[in-house]
GROMACS .gro file of C-alpha atoms in nm:
model
  258
    1MET     CA    1   9.799  12.229   9.378
    2LEU     CA    2   9.473  12.347   9.536
    3GLY     CA    3   9.545  12.282   9.903
    4PRO     CA    4   9.254  12.119  10.089
    5LEU     CA    5   9.039  12.159   9.777
    6ASP     CA    6   9.245  11.877   9.623
    7LEU     CA    7   9.028  11.644   9.832
    8ILE     CA    8   8.727  11.708   9.608
    9VAL     CA    9   8.906  11.588   9.293
   10PRO     CA   10   8.834  11.211   9.322
   11PRO     CA   11   8.461  11.255   9.398
   12VAL     CA   12   8.427  11.500   9.107
   13VAL     CA   13   8.600  11.256   8.870
   14LEU     CA   14   8.379  10.971   8.988
   15LEU     CA   15   8.060  11.174   8.947
   16THR     CA   16   8.175  11.274   8.599
   17ALA     CA   17   8.227  10.910   8.505
   18VAL     CA   18   7.880  10.821   8.630
   19ALA     CA   19   7.732  11.109   8.428
   20THR     CA   20   7.884  10.978   8.104
   21LEU     CA   21   7.729  10.630   8.137
   22PRO     CA   22   7.384  10.734   8.005
   23PHE     CA   23   7.549  10.890   7.698
   24THR     CA   24   7.735  10.564   7.636
   25LEU     CA   25   7.414  10.362   7.659
   26ILE     CA   26   7.213  10.600   7.442
   27SER     CA   27   7.479  10.626   7.172
   28HIS     CA   28   7.502  10.247   7.142
   29LEU     CA   29   7.125  10.208   7.129
   30VAL     CA   30   7.096  10.477   6.860
   31THR     CA   31   7.372  10.327   6.645
   32GLY     CA   32   7.242   9.973   6.695
   33ASN     CA   33   7.573   9.859   6.844
   34ILE     CA   34   7.399   9.656   7.112
   35SER     CA   35   7.670   9.390   7.142
   36ASP     CA   36   7.892   9.629   7.342
   37LEU     CA   37   7.618   9.648   7.605
   38THR     CA   38   7.595   9.273   7.660
   39SER     CA   39   7.951   9.225   7.787
   40TRP     CA   40   8.095   9.402   8.091
   41PRO     CA   41   8.450   9.430   7.943
   42LYS     CA   42   8.309   9.576   7.619
   43LEU     CA   43   8.078   9.812   7.804
   44ARG     CA   44   8.360   9.924   8.032
   45HIS     CA   45   8.583  10.004   7.731
   46ALA     CA   46   8.302  10.191   7.556
   47TRP     CA   47   8.213  10.379   7.873
   48PHE     CA   48   8.574  10.485   7.930
   49LYS     CA   49   8.602  10.599   7.568
   50HIS     CA   50   8.308  10.835   7.616
   51PHE     CA   51   8.442  10.957   7.950
   52TRP     CA   52   8.794  11.015   7.814
   53TRP     CA   53   8.669  11.178   7.494
   54TRP     CA   54   8.627  11.504   7.680
   55PHE     CA   55   8.785  11.446   8.021
   56GLY     CA   56   9.128  11.363   7.873
   57PRO     CA   57   9.169  11.690   7.680
   58GLY     CA   58   9.002  11.880   7.963
   59SER     CA   59   9.249  11.751   8.224
   60LYS     CA   60   9.558  11.785   8.002
   61PRO     CA   61   9.642  12.143   8.112
   62LEU     CA   62   9.672  12.021   8.472
   63PHE     CA   63   9.963  11.793   8.382
   64ALA     CA   64  10.115  11.954   8.073
   65ALA     CA   65  10.390  12.139   8.260
   66SER     CA   66  10.525  11.806   8.389
   67VAL     CA   67  10.458  11.588   8.084
   68ARG     CA   68  10.575  11.809   7.797
   69PRO     CA   69  10.943  11.828   7.903
   70LEU     CA   70  10.933  11.452   7.954
   71LEU     CA   71  10.798  11.372   7.608
   72ALA     CA   72  11.048  11.608   7.447
   73GLN     CA   73  11.318  11.354   7.544
   74ALA     CA   74  11.166  11.073   7.335
   75SER     CA   75  11.387  10.940   7.057
   76GLY     CA   76  11.438  10.648   6.818
   77THR     CA   77  11.182  10.369   6.829
   78VAL     CA   78  10.918  10.456   7.088
   79LEU     CA   79  10.659  10.249   7.274
   80ASP     CA   80  10.376  10.482   7.379
   81ILE     CA   81  10.195  10.260   7.630
   82GLY     CA   82   9.819  10.313   7.671
   83PRO     CA   83   9.777  10.640   7.476
   84ALA     CA   84   9.392  10.616   7.477
   85SER     CA   85   9.271  10.892   7.242
   86GLY     CA   86   9.619  11.040   7.194
   87ILE     CA   87   9.592  11.368   7.383
   88TRP     CA   88   9.973  11.401   7.383
   89MET     CA   89  10.002  11.354   7.006
   90PRO     CA   90  10.065  11.728   6.944
   91GLU     CA   91  10.375  11.703   7.162
   92PHE     CA   92  10.506  11.415   6.951
   93GLY     CA   93  10.425  11.608   6.634
   94GLU     CA   94  10.610  11.913   6.764
   95ALA     CA   95  10.913  11.699   6.854
   96VAL     CA   96  10.925  11.545   6.506
   97LYS     CA   97  10.882  11.885   6.341
   98ASN     CA   98  11.152  12.053   6.549
   99ASN     CA   99  11.402  11.767   6.524
  100PRO     CA  100  11.340  11.555   6.213
  101GLY     CA  101  11.478  11.205   6.245
  102LYS     CA  102  11.507  11.209   6.624
  103ILE     CA  103  11.193  10.993   6.649
  104LYS     CA  104  11.182  10.720   6.386
  105LYS     CA  105  10.874  10.522   6.489
  106ILE     CA  106  10.608  10.540   6.759
  107TYR     CA  107  10.399  10.235   6.843
  108GLY     CA  108  10.083  10.332   7.031
  109ILE     CA  109  10.014  10.022   7.242
  110GLU     CA  110   9.639  10.056   7.298
  111PRO     CA  111   9.430   9.741   7.359
  112ASN     CA  112   9.103   9.938   7.352
  113THR     CA  113   9.053   9.948   6.975
  114LEU     CA  114   8.768  10.197   7.013
  115PHE     CA  115   9.043  10.460   7.047
  116HIS     CA  116   9.230  10.361   6.730
  117PRO     CA  117   9.033  10.584   6.487
  118GLN     CA  118   9.111  10.883   6.709
  119LEU     CA  119   9.479  10.786   6.727
  120LEU     CA  120   9.502  10.766   6.349
  121SER     CA  121   9.319  11.097   6.311
  122GLN     CA  122   9.546  11.265   6.566
  123ALA     CA  123   9.855  11.122   6.396
  124LYS     CA  124   9.747  11.263   6.060
  125ALA     CA  125   9.660  11.603   6.209
  126ASN     CA  126  10.001  11.628   6.375
  127GLY     CA  127  10.219  11.521   6.084
  128LEU     CA  128  10.287  11.171   6.215
  129GLU     CA  129  10.150  10.957   5.931
  130GLY     CA  130  10.389  10.669   5.875
  131ILE     CA  131  10.551  10.735   6.213
  132TYR     CA  132  10.271  10.671   6.463
  133GLU     CA  133  10.114  10.324   6.446
  134PRO     CA  134   9.838  10.206   6.683
  135VAL     CA  135   9.890   9.848   6.801
  136ALA     CA  136   9.598   9.648   6.940
  137ALA     CA  137   9.778   9.464   7.218
  138TYR     CA  138   9.853   9.459   7.586
  139ALA     CA  139  10.209   9.535   7.688
  140GLN     CA  140  10.277   9.168   7.762
  141ASP     CA  141  10.176   9.061   7.409
  142LEU     CA  142  10.408   9.273   7.196
  143GLU     CA  143  10.628   8.997   7.059
  144GLY     CA  144  10.330   8.863   6.869
  145LYS     CA  145  10.296   9.207   6.706
  146GLY     CA  146  10.642   9.210   6.548
  147ILE     CA  147  10.814   9.422   6.813
  148GLU     CA  148  11.131   9.249   6.928
  149LYS     CA  149  11.280   9.260   7.274
  150GLY     CA  150  11.590   9.477   7.294
  151SER     CA  151  11.477   9.688   6.996
  152VAL     CA  152  11.321   9.992   7.166
  153ASP     CA  153  11.490  10.325   7.243
  154THR     CA  154  11.212  10.483   7.451
  155VAL     CA  155  10.924  10.350   7.661
  156ILE     CA  156  10.665  10.607   7.767
  157THR     CA  157  10.405  10.551   8.038
  158VAL     CA  158  10.176  10.845   8.115
  159HIS     CA  159   9.871  10.765   8.328
  160VAL     CA  160   9.859  10.399   8.224
  161LEU     CA  161  10.021  10.174   8.486
  162CYS     CA  162   9.738  10.263   8.723
  163SER     CA  163   9.515  10.043   8.506
  164VAL     CA  164   9.705   9.714   8.493
  165GLY     CA  165   9.564   9.567   8.812
  166ASP     CA  166   9.772   9.302   8.987
  167HIS     CA  167   9.990   9.251   8.680
  168ALA     CA  168  10.200   9.566   8.725
  169GLU     CA  169  10.521   9.391   8.830
  170THR     CA  170  10.503   9.140   8.544
  171ILE     CA  171  10.417   9.401   8.281
  172VAL     CA  172  10.687   9.644   8.392
  173LYS     CA  173  10.954   9.375   8.385
  174GLU     CA  174  10.832   9.269   8.041
  175LEU     CA  175  10.854   9.624   7.907
  176TYR     CA  176  11.204   9.656   8.051
  177GLU     CA  177  11.309   9.368   7.826
  178TYR     CA  178  11.207   9.562   7.515
  179LEU     CA  179  11.449   9.844   7.589
  180LYS     CA  180  11.793   9.845   7.427
  181PRO     CA  181  12.094   9.892   7.654
  182GLY     CA  182  12.102  10.270   7.692
  183GLY     CA  183  11.727  10.288   7.622
  184GLN     CA  184  11.514  10.515   7.838
  185TRP     CA  185  11.185  10.491   8.022
  186LEU     CA  186  10.990  10.817   8.062
  187VAL     CA  187  10.741  10.806   8.349
  188PHE     CA  188  10.447  11.018   8.464
  189GLU     CA  189  10.211  10.810   8.676
  190HIS     CA  190   9.972  10.884   8.957
  191VAL     CA  191  10.050  10.674   9.263
  192ALA     CA  192   9.946  10.601   9.619
  193SER     CA  193   9.980  10.899   9.849
  194ARG     CA  194  10.291  10.921  10.065
  195ASN     CA  195  10.083  11.087  10.342
  196ALA     CA  196   9.894  10.839  10.561
  197PRO     CA  197   9.571  11.042  10.611
  198ILE     CA  198   9.544  11.115  10.237
  199LYS     CA  199   9.614  10.752  10.156
  200VAL     CA  200   9.315  10.651  10.371
  201PHE     CA  201   9.100  10.894  10.170
  202GLN     CA  202   9.241  10.745   9.848
  203ASN     CA  203   9.152  10.395   9.966
  204ILE     CA  204   8.792  10.499  10.034
  205ASN     CA  205   8.756  10.637   9.681
  206ASN     CA  206   8.937  10.335   9.539
  207THR     CA  207   8.649  10.105   9.642
  208VAL     CA  208   8.463  10.226   9.330
  209TRP     CA  209   8.731  10.403   9.124
  210PRO     CA  210   8.846  10.093   8.925
  211ILE     CA  211   8.485   9.997   8.849
  212LEU     CA  212   8.396  10.337   8.703
  213LEU     CA  213   8.730  10.412   8.534
  214ASP     CA  214   8.809  10.096   8.334
  215GLY     CA  215   9.033   9.932   8.592
  216CYS     CA  216   9.232  10.238   8.697
  217ALA     CA  217   9.337  10.232   9.066
  218LEU     CA  218   9.461  10.496   9.308
  219ASP     CA  219   9.676  10.279   9.533
  220HIS     CA  220   9.966  10.158   9.315
  221ASN     CA  221  10.329  10.196   9.424
  222THR     CA  222  10.439  10.241   9.064
  223GLU     CA  223  10.769  10.412   9.136
  224SER     CA  224  10.912  10.119   9.330
  225THR     CA  225  10.774   9.874   9.072
  226ILE     CA  226  10.961  10.047   8.788
  227ARG     CA  227  11.277  10.089   8.994
  228ASN     CA  228  11.278   9.712   9.050
  229ALA     CA  229  11.204   9.619   8.688
  230GLY     CA  230  11.569   9.544   8.611
  231GLN     CA  231  11.921   9.683   8.619
  232TRP     CA  232  11.920  10.058   8.556
  233ASP     CA  233  12.225  10.266   8.472
  234THR     CA  234  12.049  10.591   8.566
  235VAL     CA  235  11.744  10.645   8.785
  236ALA     CA  236  11.602  10.995   8.809
  237ILE     CA  237  11.241  10.961   8.920
  238GLY     CA  238  11.055  11.083   9.224
  239PRO     CA  239  10.755  11.282   9.348
  240ASP     CA  240  10.626  11.554   9.119
  241PRO     CA  241  10.737  11.878   9.288
  242LYS     CA  242  10.401  12.031   9.197
  243ASP     CA  243  10.216  11.797   9.435
  244GLY     CA  244  10.099  11.937   9.766
  245TYR     CA  245  10.019  11.766  10.096
  246PHE     CA  246   9.649  11.725  10.015
  247GLU     CA  247   9.711  11.596   9.662
  248THR     CA  248   9.480  11.299   9.607
  249LEU     CA  249   9.635  11.213   9.271
  250PRO     CA  250  10.006  11.249   9.349
  251HIS     CA  251  10.253  11.158   9.077
  252THR     CA  252  10.592  11.008   9.026
  253VAL     CA  253  10.779  11.161   8.734
  254GLY     CA  254  11.116  11.117   8.569
  255ARG     CA  255  11.349  10.912   8.350
  256LEU     CA  256  11.533  10.583   8.387
  257VAL     CA  257  11.809  10.458   8.155
  258LYS     CA  258  11.885  10.089   8.106
   0.00000   0.00000   0.00000
């Protein structure tokens, strides 16, 4: 919470994304992997990989105080939706180490396969071999990957539902179906500002934000979307208490139980 200085965060992130594009282009030219430069979806995935390679770990300390207690509640069979490079893998490793058997399996649902080598490397480094499995799929395609509806104990979404475009309602309802009765959904997502002047500023930045950040958007009402996904027994989500008035990336955080 930086006060008015929070307003500089979106422009800084956007400039950072722009600065990583030349590195993406050069690395692909050097390695001869030209095919990724001939398709906008492929280029966008490759560009985001290079951006997130350092920005993800660099931004982690800003959110760790909110995310770590959340991830510590994970149990059973877990769907880790959109883990990218796996910056939260140490938290999963710590949970497994401190409470063996609490987490039986973690499926990292990551459609951008460029991140899969990093996920496997992170899993090995954090003692999660045989537990953490990257799955190349979108959330709406899990049945074709051998994951049955009603079989999941924990769904985790951390900074991912901002990137699903206009499909948020459909995807969230689909994920709800994978939870067992009594299963939990752990949420930490940045959302549209609740303050009208800041929301206008968000909307200005959002004209280019999805283009530069692989489809991520600033204006989603993710909290209400998840609340309306299905019948919940317990709903304990709301604004992150660490957010201030000028926060341009405000969050909703918490836990829902089916």
